[in-house]
Coordinates of C-alpha atoms in Angstrom, one line a residue:
Chain A
X58 CA -16.2 28.0 20.6
X59 CA -15.5 29.1 24.2
X60 CA -12.8 27.4 26.3
X61 CA -15.1 27.0 29.2
X62 CA -17.8 25.6 27.2
X63 CA -15.3 22.8 25.6
X64 CA -14.3 22.2 29.2
X65 CA -17.8 21.4 30.2
X66 CA -18.7 19.3 27.4
X67 CA -15.6 17.2 28.0
X68 CA -16.0 16.6 31.6
X69 CA -18.9 14.4 31.8
X70 CA -17.1 12.0 29.7
X71 CA -14.5 11.5 32.1
X72 CA -16.2 11.2 35.3
X73 CA -16.2 7.8 35.7
X74 CA -16.7 5.8 38.9
X75 CA -13.6 4.5 40.6
X76 CA -14.8 2.6 43.3
X77 CA -13.5 -1.1 43.8
X78 CA -16.4 -2.9 42.3
X79 CA -16.7 -0.4 39.5
X80 CA -13.0 -0.9 38.8
X81 CA -14.1 -4.7 38.5
X82 CA -16.9 -4.5 36.3
X83 CA -15.2 -2.2 33.9
X84 CA -12.3 -4.6 33.3
X85 CA -11.9 -7.2 30.2
X86 CA -12.9 -10.5 31.0
X87 CA -9.5 -11.7 31.4
X88 CA -8.3 -9.3 33.9
X89 CA -11.6 -10.0 35.8
X90 CA -10.6 -13.8 35.7
X91 CA -7.2 -12.6 36.9
X92 CA -8.6 -10.7 39.8
X93 CA -11.1 -13.5 40.6
X94 CA -8.3 -16.2 40.9
X95 CA -6.1 -14.1 42.8
X96 CA -9.0 -13.3 45.2
X97 CA -9.7 -17.1 45.6
X98 CA -5.9 -17.8 46.1
X99 CA -6.0 -15.1 48.8
X100 CA -9.1 -17.0 50.6
X101 CA -7.1 -20.1 50.1
X102 CA -4.0 -19.0 51.5
X103 CA -5.8 -17.4 54.7
X104 CA -7.7 -20.9 55.2
X105 CA -4.4 -22.8 55.2
X106 CA -2.9 -20.3 57.3
X107 CA -5.8 -20.8 59.8
X108 CA -5.5 -24.3 59.8
X109 CA -1.8 -24.4 60.2
X110 CA -1.9 -22.2 63.0
X111 CA -4.2 -24.6 64.8
X112 CA -2.3 -27.7 63.8
X113 CA 0.9 -26.2 64.9
X114 CA -0.6 -25.2 68.2
X115 CA -2.3 -28.6 68.9
X116 CA 0.9 -30.3 67.8
X117 CA 3.0 -28.4 70.4
X118 CA 0.6 -28.8 73.3
X119 CA 0.4 -32.8 72.3
X120 CA 4.0 -33.0 72.4
X121 CA 4.3 -31.1 75.7
X122 CA 1.6 -33.7 77.5
X123 CA 3.5 -36.4 76.0
X124 CA 6.7 -35.6 77.0
X125 CA 5.7 -34.7 80.3
X126 CA 3.5 -38.1 80.6
X127 CA 6.7 -39.8 79.1
X128 CA 9.0 -38.6 81.8
X129 CA 6.9 -38.8 84.7
X130 CA 8.0 -42.5 85.6
X131 CA 5.1 -44.0 84.3
X132 CA 5.2 -47.5 83.2
X133 CA 5.9 -47.2 79.2
X134 CA 3.5 -50.4 79.1
X135 CA 0.8 -48.6 80.7
X136 CA 1.4 -45.4 78.4
X137 CA 1.4 -47.7 75.4
X138 CA -2.0 -49.2 76.4
X139 CA -3.7 -45.8 77.0
X140 CA -2.2 -44.3 73.6
X141 CA -2.8 -47.3 71.3
X142 CA -6.5 -47.5 71.6
X143 CA -6.9 -44.4 69.5
X144 CA -5.1 -42.7 66.8
X145 CA -2.4 -40.5 67.6
X146 CA 0.1 -37.9 66.1
X147 CA 3.6 -36.5 66.4
X148 CA 5.5 -37.6 69.5
X149 CA 2.9 -40.3 70.6
X150 CA 2.6 -41.7 67.2
X151 CA 6.4 -42.1 67.4
X152 CA 6.1 -43.5 70.6
X153 CA 3.6 -46.1 69.9
X154 CA 5.1 -47.2 66.2
X155 CA 8.2 -48.3 68.2
X156 CA 6.6 -49.7 71.2
X157 CA 4.4 -52.0 68.5
X158 CA 7.5 -53.2 66.9
X159 CA 9.0 -53.8 70.3
X160 CA 6.1 -55.7 71.5
X161 CA 5.9 -57.7 68.1
X162 CA 9.4 -58.8 68.6
X163 CA 9.1 -60.1 72.1
X164 CA 5.8 -61.7 71.9
X165 CA 6.5 -63.6 68.6
X166 CA 7.9 -67.4 69.2
X167 CA 11.4 -66.8 68.0
X168 CA 12.7 -63.8 69.6
X169 CA 14.5 -62.0 66.8
X170 CA 16.6 -59.5 69.1
X171 CA 19.4 -59.3 66.5
X172 CA 17.6 -56.7 63.9
X173 CA 15.1 -55.3 66.5
X174 CA 17.3 -52.0 66.9
X175 CA 17.4 -51.4 63.1
X176 CA 13.8 -52.1 62.9
X177 CA 12.6 -49.8 65.6
X178 CA 14.9 -47.2 64.2
X179 CA 13.3 -47.7 60.7
X180 CA 10.1 -47.6 61.8
X181 CA 10.8 -44.4 64.0
X182 CA 12.4 -42.9 60.7
X183 CA 9.0 -43.6 58.9
X184 CA 6.9 -42.6 61.4
X185 CA 8.8 -38.9 61.4
X186 CA 8.5 -38.8 57.5
X187 CA 5.0 -39.2 57.8
X188 CA 4.5 -36.5 60.8
X189 CA 6.4 -34.1 58.9
X190 CA 4.6 -34.5 55.7
X191 CA 1.4 -33.9 57.5
X192 CA 2.8 -30.7 59.0
X193 CA 4.1 -29.6 55.8
X194 CA 0.9 -30.4 53.9
X195 CA -0.4 -27.5 51.7
X196 CA 2.6 -25.2 52.6
X197 CA 3.7 -25.3 48.7
X198 CA 0.3 -23.4 47.9
X199 CA 1.6 -20.5 50.1
X200 CA 4.9 -20.7 48.6
X201 CA 3.3 -20.9 44.7
X202 CA 0.9 -17.8 45.5
X203 CA 3.7 -16.0 47.3
X204 CA 6.0 -16.2 44.3
X205 CA 3.7 -16.2 41.6
X206 CA 0.9 -13.9 42.7
X207 CA 2.7 -10.8 41.8
X208 CA 3.3 -12.1 38.4
X209 CA -0.3 -13.1 37.5
X210 CA -1.4 -9.7 38.9
X211 CA 1.0 -7.9 36.6
X212 CA -0.2 -9.9 33.8
X213 CA -3.8 -8.4 34.4
X214 CA -2.2 -5.3 34.5
X215 CA -0.3 -5.6 31.4
X216 CA -3.5 -6.9 29.6
X217 CA -5.5 -4.1 30.9
X218 CA -3.3 -1.4 29.9
X219 CA -3.0 -3.1 26.6
X220 CA -6.8 -2.8 26.1
X221 CA -7.0 0.7 27.6
X222 CA -4.5 2.0 25.2
X223 CA -6.5 0.1 22.4
X224 CA -9.3 1.9 23.5
X225 CA -7.1 5.2 23.8
X226 CA -6.2 4.6 20.1
X227 CA -9.9 4.3 19.0
X228 CA -11.1 7.2 20.7
X229 CA -8.6 9.3 19.7
X230 CA -8.6 11.0 22.9
X231 CA -5.5 11.1 25.1
X232 CA -6.7 13.2 27.8
X233 CA -5.7 12.1 31.2
X234 CA -9.3 11.7 32.2
X235 CA -9.9 9.2 29.4
X236 CA -6.7 7.1 30.0
X237 CA -6.9 7.2 33.7
X238 CA -9.9 4.9 34.5
X239 CA -8.4 2.0 32.2
X240 CA -5.0 2.3 34.2
X241 CA -6.5 2.1 37.6
X242 CA -8.4 -0.7 36.7
X243 CA -5.4 -2.4 35.1
X244 CA -3.2 -1.6 38.3
X245 CA -6.2 -2.9 40.6
X246 CA -5.2 -6.5 39.2
X247 CA -1.4 -5.9 40.4
X248 CA -2.6 -4.6 43.8
X249 CA -4.6 -8.0 44.3
X250 CA -1.8 -10.0 43.3
X251 CA 0.4 -8.3 46.2
X252 CA -2.4 -8.5 48.8
X253 CA -2.5 -12.2 48.1
X254 CA 1.3 -12.7 47.9
X255 CA 2.7 -10.9 50.5
X256 CA 1.1 -12.5 53.4
X257 CA 1.6 -15.8 51.6
X258 CA 5.3 -15.3 51.7
X259 CA 5.4 -14.1 55.2
X260 CA 3.2 -17.0 56.4
X261 CA 5.5 -19.6 54.4
X262 CA 8.5 -18.4 55.7
X263 CA 6.9 -18.5 59.6
X264 CA 5.4 -22.1 58.9
X265 CA 8.4 -23.8 57.1
X266 CA 10.7 -22.7 60.6
X267 CA 7.8 -23.9 62.7
X268 CA 7.9 -27.3 60.5
X269 CA 11.6 -27.3 61.0
X270 CA 11.4 -27.0 64.8
X271 CA 9.0 -29.7 65.5
X272 CA 10.8 -31.9 63.2
X273 CA 13.7 -31.3 65.1
X274 CA 12.1 -32.1 68.3
X275 CA 10.8 -35.4 66.9
X276 CA 14.1 -36.5 65.8
X277 CA 15.5 -35.6 69.2
X278 CA 12.9 -37.6 71.1
X279 CA 13.4 -40.4 68.6
X280 CA 16.9 -40.5 69.1
X281 CA 16.1 -40.8 72.7
X282 CA 13.6 -43.4 72.8
X283 CA 15.9 -45.7 70.5
X284 CA 18.6 -45.5 72.9
X285 CA 16.3 -46.3 75.8
X286 CA 14.9 -49.2 74.0
X287 CA 18.5 -50.2 72.5
X288 CA 19.7 -50.5 76.3
X289 CA 16.5 -52.5 77.1
X290 CA 17.4 -54.9 74.1
X291 CA 20.9 -55.3 75.3
X292 CA 19.6 -56.2 79.0
X293 CA 17.3 -58.7 77.9
X294 CA 19.4 -60.4 75.5
X295 CA 22.1 -61.0 78.1
X296 CA 19.3 -61.7 80.8
Chain B
X21 CA -9.9 -27.1 57.0
X22 CA -13.5 -26.4 56.8
X23 CA -13.4 -23.8 59.5
X24 CA -10.3 -22.4 58.2
X25 CA -11.9 -22.0 54.5
X26 CA -15.0 -20.3 56.0
X27 CA -13.1 -17.9 58.4
X28 CA -10.7 -16.8 55.4
X29 CA -13.7 -16.3 53.1
X30 CA -15.8 -14.5 55.9
X31 CA -12.7 -12.3 56.4
X32 CA -12.1 -11.6 52.9
X33 CA -15.7 -10.6 52.2
X34 CA -15.5 -8.3 55.0
X35 CA -12.4 -6.7 53.8
X36 CA -13.8 -6.2 50.4
X37 CA -17.0 -4.6 51.7
X38 CA -14.8 -2.2 53.9
X39 CA -12.8 -1.2 50.9
X40 CA -15.8 -0.7 48.6
X41 CA -17.2 1.9 50.9
X42 CA -14.0 3.3 52.1
X43 CA -12.0 3.2 48.8
X44 CA -13.6 6.4 47.1
X45 CA -11.7 8.4 44.7
X46 CA -11.5 12.2 45.8
X47 CA -10.8 14.4 42.9
X48 CA -7.7 16.2 43.0
X49 CA -8.1 20.0 43.8
X50 CA -6.9 21.4 40.7
X51 CA -7.5 24.7 39.7
X52 CA -9.1 25.2 36.2
X53 CA -6.3 26.6 34.0
X54 CA -6.9 30.1 32.5
X55 CA -8.2 30.1 29.0
X56 CA -6.0 31.8 26.6
X57 CA -7.5 33.1 23.4
X58 CA -6.3 31.2 20.5
X59 CA -6.5 32.5 16.9
X60 CA -6.2 29.9 14.3
X61 CA -4.4 31.1 11.3
X62 CA -3.0 29.6 8.1
X63 CA 0.5 29.4 6.9
X64 CA 0.4 31.9 4.6
X65 CA -0.7 34.2 7.3
X66 CA 2.1 33.2 9.5
X67 CA 4.5 33.7 6.9
X68 CA 3.2 37.0 5.9
X69 CA 3.6 37.8 9.8
X70 CA 7.0 36.9 10.0
X71 CA 8.2 38.1 6.6
X72 CA 9.5 41.8 6.4
X73 CA 7.5 44.4 4.8
X74 CA 9.2 47.4 3.1
X75 CA 6.1 49.5 3.7
X76 CA 6.1 48.8 7.5
X77 CA 5.9 52.0 9.4
X78 CA 9.1 52.9 11.2
X79 CA 8.5 52.7 14.9
X80 CA 10.2 55.5 16.6
X81 CA 12.0 54.2 19.6
X82 CA 13.0 56.8 22.0
X83 CA 16.8 56.7 22.6
X84 CA 17.6 54.8 25.7
X85 CA 19.2 56.3 28.8
X86 CA 22.7 54.6 29.4
X87 CA 24.9 55.3 32.2
X88 CA 27.8 53.2 30.9
X89 CA 28.3 54.6 27.6
X90 CA 28.9 58.2 26.3
X91 CA 31.1 61.0 27.7
X92 CA 30.0 62.4 30.9
X93 CA 29.7 66.0 31.0
X94 CA 30.6 67.4 34.3
X95 CA 29.0 70.5 35.2
X96 CA 31.1 73.7 34.9
X97 CA 30.7 75.4 38.0
X98 CA 28.7 74.0 40.9
X99 CA 26.6 77.4 41.2
X100 CA 26.1 78.2 37.8
X101 CA 22.7 77.6 36.2
X102 CA 22.2 74.9 33.8
X103 CA 20.9 76.7 30.8
X104 CA 21.9 77.3 27.3
X105 CA 23.5 80.7 28.0
X106 CA 26.4 80.9 30.2
X107 CA 26.0 83.5 32.8
X108 CA 27.9 86.4 33.6
X109 CA 30.6 85.0 35.5
X110 CA 31.0 86.6 39.0
X111 CA 34.7 86.7 39.2
X112 CA 35.7 89.7 37.2
X113 CA 33.5 91.7 39.6
X114 CA 35.5 90.7 42.5
X115 CA 38.3 93.1 41.7
X116 CA 36.2 96.2 41.5
X117 CA 34.6 95.1 45.0
X118 CA 37.9 95.3 46.6
X119 CA 38.8 98.7 44.8
X120 CA 35.5 100.1 46.0
X121 CA 36.6 100.6 49.7
X122 CA 38.8 103.5 48.4
X123 CA 36.3 105.2 46.5
X124 CA 34.7 107.1 49.7
X125 CA 38.2 108.5 50.2
X126 CA 38.0 111.1 47.7
X127 CA 34.9 112.1 49.3
X128 CA 36.4 113.1 52.5
X129 CA 38.1 115.8 51.1
X130 CA 34.9 116.9 49.4
X131 CA 33.3 117.0 52.5
X132 CA 36.2 118.5 54.3
X133 CA 36.6 121.1 51.5
X134 CA 32.8 122.2 51.3
X135 CA 32.4 123.3 55.0
X136 CA 35.4 125.7 54.8
X137 CA 34.1 127.3 51.6
X138 CA 30.5 128.0 52.4
X139 CA 29.5 127.5 55.9
X140 CA 32.9 127.8 57.9
X141 CA 31.4 130.8 59.9
X142 CA 28.2 129.5 60.8
X143 CA 29.3 125.9 62.1
X144 CA 31.3 125.3 65.0
X145 CA 34.2 123.1 64.8
X146 CA 32.7 120.5 67.1
X147 CA 29.6 119.7 65.1
X148 CA 31.6 120.0 61.9
X149 CA 34.0 117.1 63.5
X150 CA 31.0 115.2 64.6
X151 CA 29.1 115.5 60.8
X152 CA 32.4 114.7 59.4
X153 CA 32.9 111.5 61.6
X154 CA 29.2 110.5 60.6
X155 CA 29.8 111.0 56.9
X156 CA 32.9 109.0 57.5
X157 CA 31.1 106.2 59.3
X158 CA 28.2 106.0 56.7
X159 CA 30.6 106.0 53.8
X160 CA 32.7 103.3 55.5
X161 CA 29.6 101.4 56.1
X162 CA 28.1 101.9 52.7
X163 CA 31.3 100.8 51.1
X164 CA 31.5 97.6 53.5
X165 CA 28.0 96.6 52.5
X166 CA 29.0 96.9 48.9
X167 CA 32.0 95.2 49.2
X168 CA 30.2 92.0 51.1
X169 CA 27.7 92.2 48.3
X170 CA 29.9 91.6 45.6
X171 CA 32.1 89.3 47.6
X172 CA 29.3 86.8 48.1
X173 CA 29.6 84.8 45.1
X174 CA 33.2 83.9 46.4
X175 CA 32.9 80.6 48.1
X176 CA 33.9 80.6 51.4
X177 CA 32.7 77.7 53.6
X178 CA 29.9 79.4 55.7
X179 CA 28.6 76.6 58.3
X180 CA 25.7 78.7 58.4
X181 CA 24.9 78.4 54.7
X182 CA 25.4 74.8 54.1
X183 CA 22.0 74.9 52.4
X184 CA 23.7 77.1 49.7
X185 CA 26.2 74.6 48.6
X186 CA 23.4 72.1 47.7
X187 CA 22.6 71.7 44.2
X188 CA 19.5 73.3 43.6
X189 CA 19.5 73.4 39.8
X190 CA 16.4 72.5 37.9
X191 CA 16.6 69.1 36.8
X192 CA 17.2 70.4 33.1
X193 CA 20.7 69.2 32.4
X194 CA 21.0 66.9 29.4
X195 CA 21.4 63.2 30.1
X196 CA 24.1 61.3 28.4
X197 CA 23.0 59.2 25.6
X198 CA 24.8 56.3 24.5
X199 CA 26.7 56.1 21.2
X200 CA 25.9 52.5 19.9
X201 CA 23.3 51.0 21.9
X202 CA 20.2 52.3 20.1
X203 CA 20.0 50.1 17.1
X204 CA 17.3 50.7 14.7
X205 CA 15.4 47.2 14.3
X206 CA 15.7 45.9 10.6
X207 CA 12.6 45.1 8.9
X208 CA 13.5 42.0 7.9
X209 CA 13.1 38.3 9.2
X210 CA 14.4 37.7 12.9
X211 CA 16.7 35.1 11.8
X212 CA 18.6 37.2 9.3
X213 CA 22.1 37.6 10.0
X214 CA 24.4 40.2 9.0
X215 CA 27.4 38.2 8.5
X216 CA 26.7 36.7 5.2
X217 CA 27.4 37.6 1.9
X218 CA 24.6 39.9 0.8
X219 CA 22.3 38.6 -1.6
X220 CA 23.4 40.9 -4.2
X221 CA 26.7 39.7 -4.1
X222 CA 25.7 36.0 -4.5
X223 CA 23.6 36.9 -7.5
X224 CA 26.2 38.8 -9.2
X225 CA 28.5 36.0 -8.6
X226 CA 26.2 33.5 -9.8
X227 CA 25.0 35.2 -12.9
X228 CA 28.8 35.8 -13.8
X229 CA 29.7 32.2 -13.6
X230 CA 26.6 31.0 -15.3
X231 CA 27.2 33.4 -18.1
X232 CA 30.6 31.5 -18.4
X233 CA 29.6 27.9 -17.8
X234 CA 28.2 26.2 -20.5
X235 CA 27.0 22.6 -18.9
X236 CA 26.7 20.0 -21.7
X237 CA 23.4 20.3 -23.3
X238 CA 21.0 17.4 -23.4
X239 CA 22.2 15.4 -20.7
X240 CA 20.3 12.6 -19.7
X241 CA 20.4 12.8 -15.9
X242 CA 21.3 16.4 -15.1
X243 CA 21.4 15.7 -11.6
X244 CA 24.8 13.8 -12.1
X245 CA 26.3 16.6 -13.6
X246 CA 26.5 18.7 -10.2
X247 CA 30.1 20.0 -9.6
X248 CA 30.8 21.1 -6.4
X249 CA 34.0 23.2 -6.1
X250 CA 36.0 24.7 -3.4
X251 CA 37.9 27.6 -4.4
X252 CA 40.3 30.0 -2.3
X253 CA 40.4 33.6 -3.3
X254 CA 43.0 36.4 -2.7
X255 CA 42.2 39.9 -1.6
X256 CA 42.3 41.0 -5.1
X257 CA 39.5 38.8 -6.0
X258 CA 41.6 36.1 -8.0
X259 CA 42.0 32.7 -7.4
X260 CA 44.6 31.5 -5.0
X261 CA 45.9 28.1 -6.1
X262 CA 43.8 25.8 -8.4
X263 CA 40.2 25.2 -7.3
X264 CA 39.5 22.0 -5.8
X265 CA 36.8 19.6 -7.1
X266 CA 34.9 18.1 -4.5
X267 CA 32.3 15.9 -6.3
X268 CA 33.5 12.9 -7.8
X269 CA 31.7 11.3 -11.0
X270 CA 32.0 9.3 -13.9
X271 CA 31.7 9.3 -17.7
X272 CA 32.8 11.9 -20.1
X273 CA 29.6 14.1 -19.8
X274 CA 30.4 14.6 -16.2
X275 CA 34.1 15.5 -16.7
X276 CA 33.1 17.9 -19.6
X277 CA 31.0 19.6 -16.9
X278 CA 33.2 19.7 -14.4
X279 CA 36.3 21.1 -16.6
X280 CA 33.8 23.7 -18.0
X281 CA 33.1 24.6 -14.3
X282 CA 36.6 25.0 -13.4
X283 CA 37.2 26.9 -16.8
X284 CA 34.4 29.3 -15.9
X285 CA 36.0 30.1 -12.5
X286 CA 39.1 31.0 -14.0
X287 CA 37.6 33.1 -16.7
X288 CA 35.4 34.7 -14.2
X289 CA 38.2 36.3 -12.0
X290 CA 38.7 38.6 -10.9
X291 CA 35.7 38.6 -8.8
X292 CA 35.1 42.0 -8.5
X293 CA 31.6 42.0 -7.5
X294 CA 32.5 40.7 -3.9
X295 CA 33.3 43.3 -1.6
X296 CA 36.5 43.7 0.2
X297 CA 35.0 44.1 3.7
X298 CA 33.5 40.6 3.7
X299 CA 36.6 38.9 2.5
X300 CA 36.5 36.7 5.6
X301 CA 33.6 35.4 4.2
X302 CA 34.7 34.9 0.6
X303 CA 38.2 34.2 0.9
X304 CA 37.3 30.4 0.8
X305 CA 34.0 29.4 -0.7
X306 CA 32.4 26.4 -1.9
X307 CA 30.3 26.9 -5.2
X308 CA 28.0 24.6 -6.6
X309 CA 27.5 24.4 -10.3
X310 CA 24.1 22.6 -10.9
X311 CA 22.8 22.4 -14.5
X312 CA 19.5 22.6 -13.5
X313 CA 19.8 25.9 -12.3
X314 CA 21.3 27.1 -15.6
X315 CA 18.2 26.3 -17.8
X316 CA 16.2 29.3 -17.8
X317 CA 12.4 29.0 -16.9

């Protein structure tokens, strides 16, 4: 047989489509589910990221405007009245919680000034914890995808290569053209895993540092406000 | 959360769509390999191809030209023609060339004598003297020309005749040939090496030992009776020191076989079938006595 004829008869077998969708459709269902899961992870990661970007921008702006109002010399009573009417977040929530405790203690018949300082600090601690929890919510998803994504993709790859080797053994043909589509399809799983994991890791690190910054700012405000209230308590106790 | 999710989903869909259109595989531009003609031959054909044949035609290879080997043969003289017959050397001719100039001298008296004898009264002395002078001159000129002609082979450096010094001989001189370079290829296998005992020597040794060794007949496991013995031989083909038995075995049958082998070695000496020029190869040998090879058939 003429070698050229052999080459021509072999070629059509190997001319398989290697576009993205073809890679997906050729895959084993386990590899398919891995790919789909990783794609979903990626979508979810970016949804969380967009939401967090918005949340942190809003929180920062709210903190800035509140601090401006707080240090503007406005009466704290007025500020409290204007803020307590609607649900608040971050620094305003901190202020409202502390003021509520303060007002309750003074407006009741028995003026319980002795433990007021401790109570105010406790209330503010709880509020800070709640606020940080709100800021940190869903960040763990990013961390999980960032660390587990490559492994999940690798699992898909290993499975795909396994099945492609099995089919090589079945077809008894080891030419690269027969092997290549299966391996490309398998590697596609790792590629999706990395596509999902790399942004997740980067965004997670960025958001964690953002949360730490805002938590520090909240704690600083809480300490300052506690000092102000403590001075007021002492003045009223003497007066 | 909803807005983020929709934005993310739309972004991913767009990315996938873009990838689907841009991610096309371009075939690598690898040139098709040249097809090689391949013949499928069987094992026997292959071994026949590799085995030597005694009837193979002997290919005459021309003797190679070598520069390094052989004795250079310098040309005897730079001027001499390269031919089988040595030319007559010009040197002996040079002496007569020098002697020739005196030759015309005897002519002078002859010329002088003649005129007085025959035509003395007719000729006036002046004309005679002139004639004489002419004859002398012509004779001298002749002699000189002859002398120069003969002198030519004498190599005097003449800048006008540098071209004469060039080697204008025809390229017919014998090139020097090598002494040992051209080895006639053997007709045996390519893996054959010369520095082993020749098969005839081995066969002769084996048949001699087989005659003398009587392994115990009817042994149950003949493979247990294989005895390997290391022997050291002197130049006279006799054992130097006792043979060393390398195999260990148990049982009286094995001992009988072992002792028989050692005895056979002692009886077989001197090993005259081993040639002395291979002494390096057989001065220390390991001989295997295998009863299975002793059984004829």
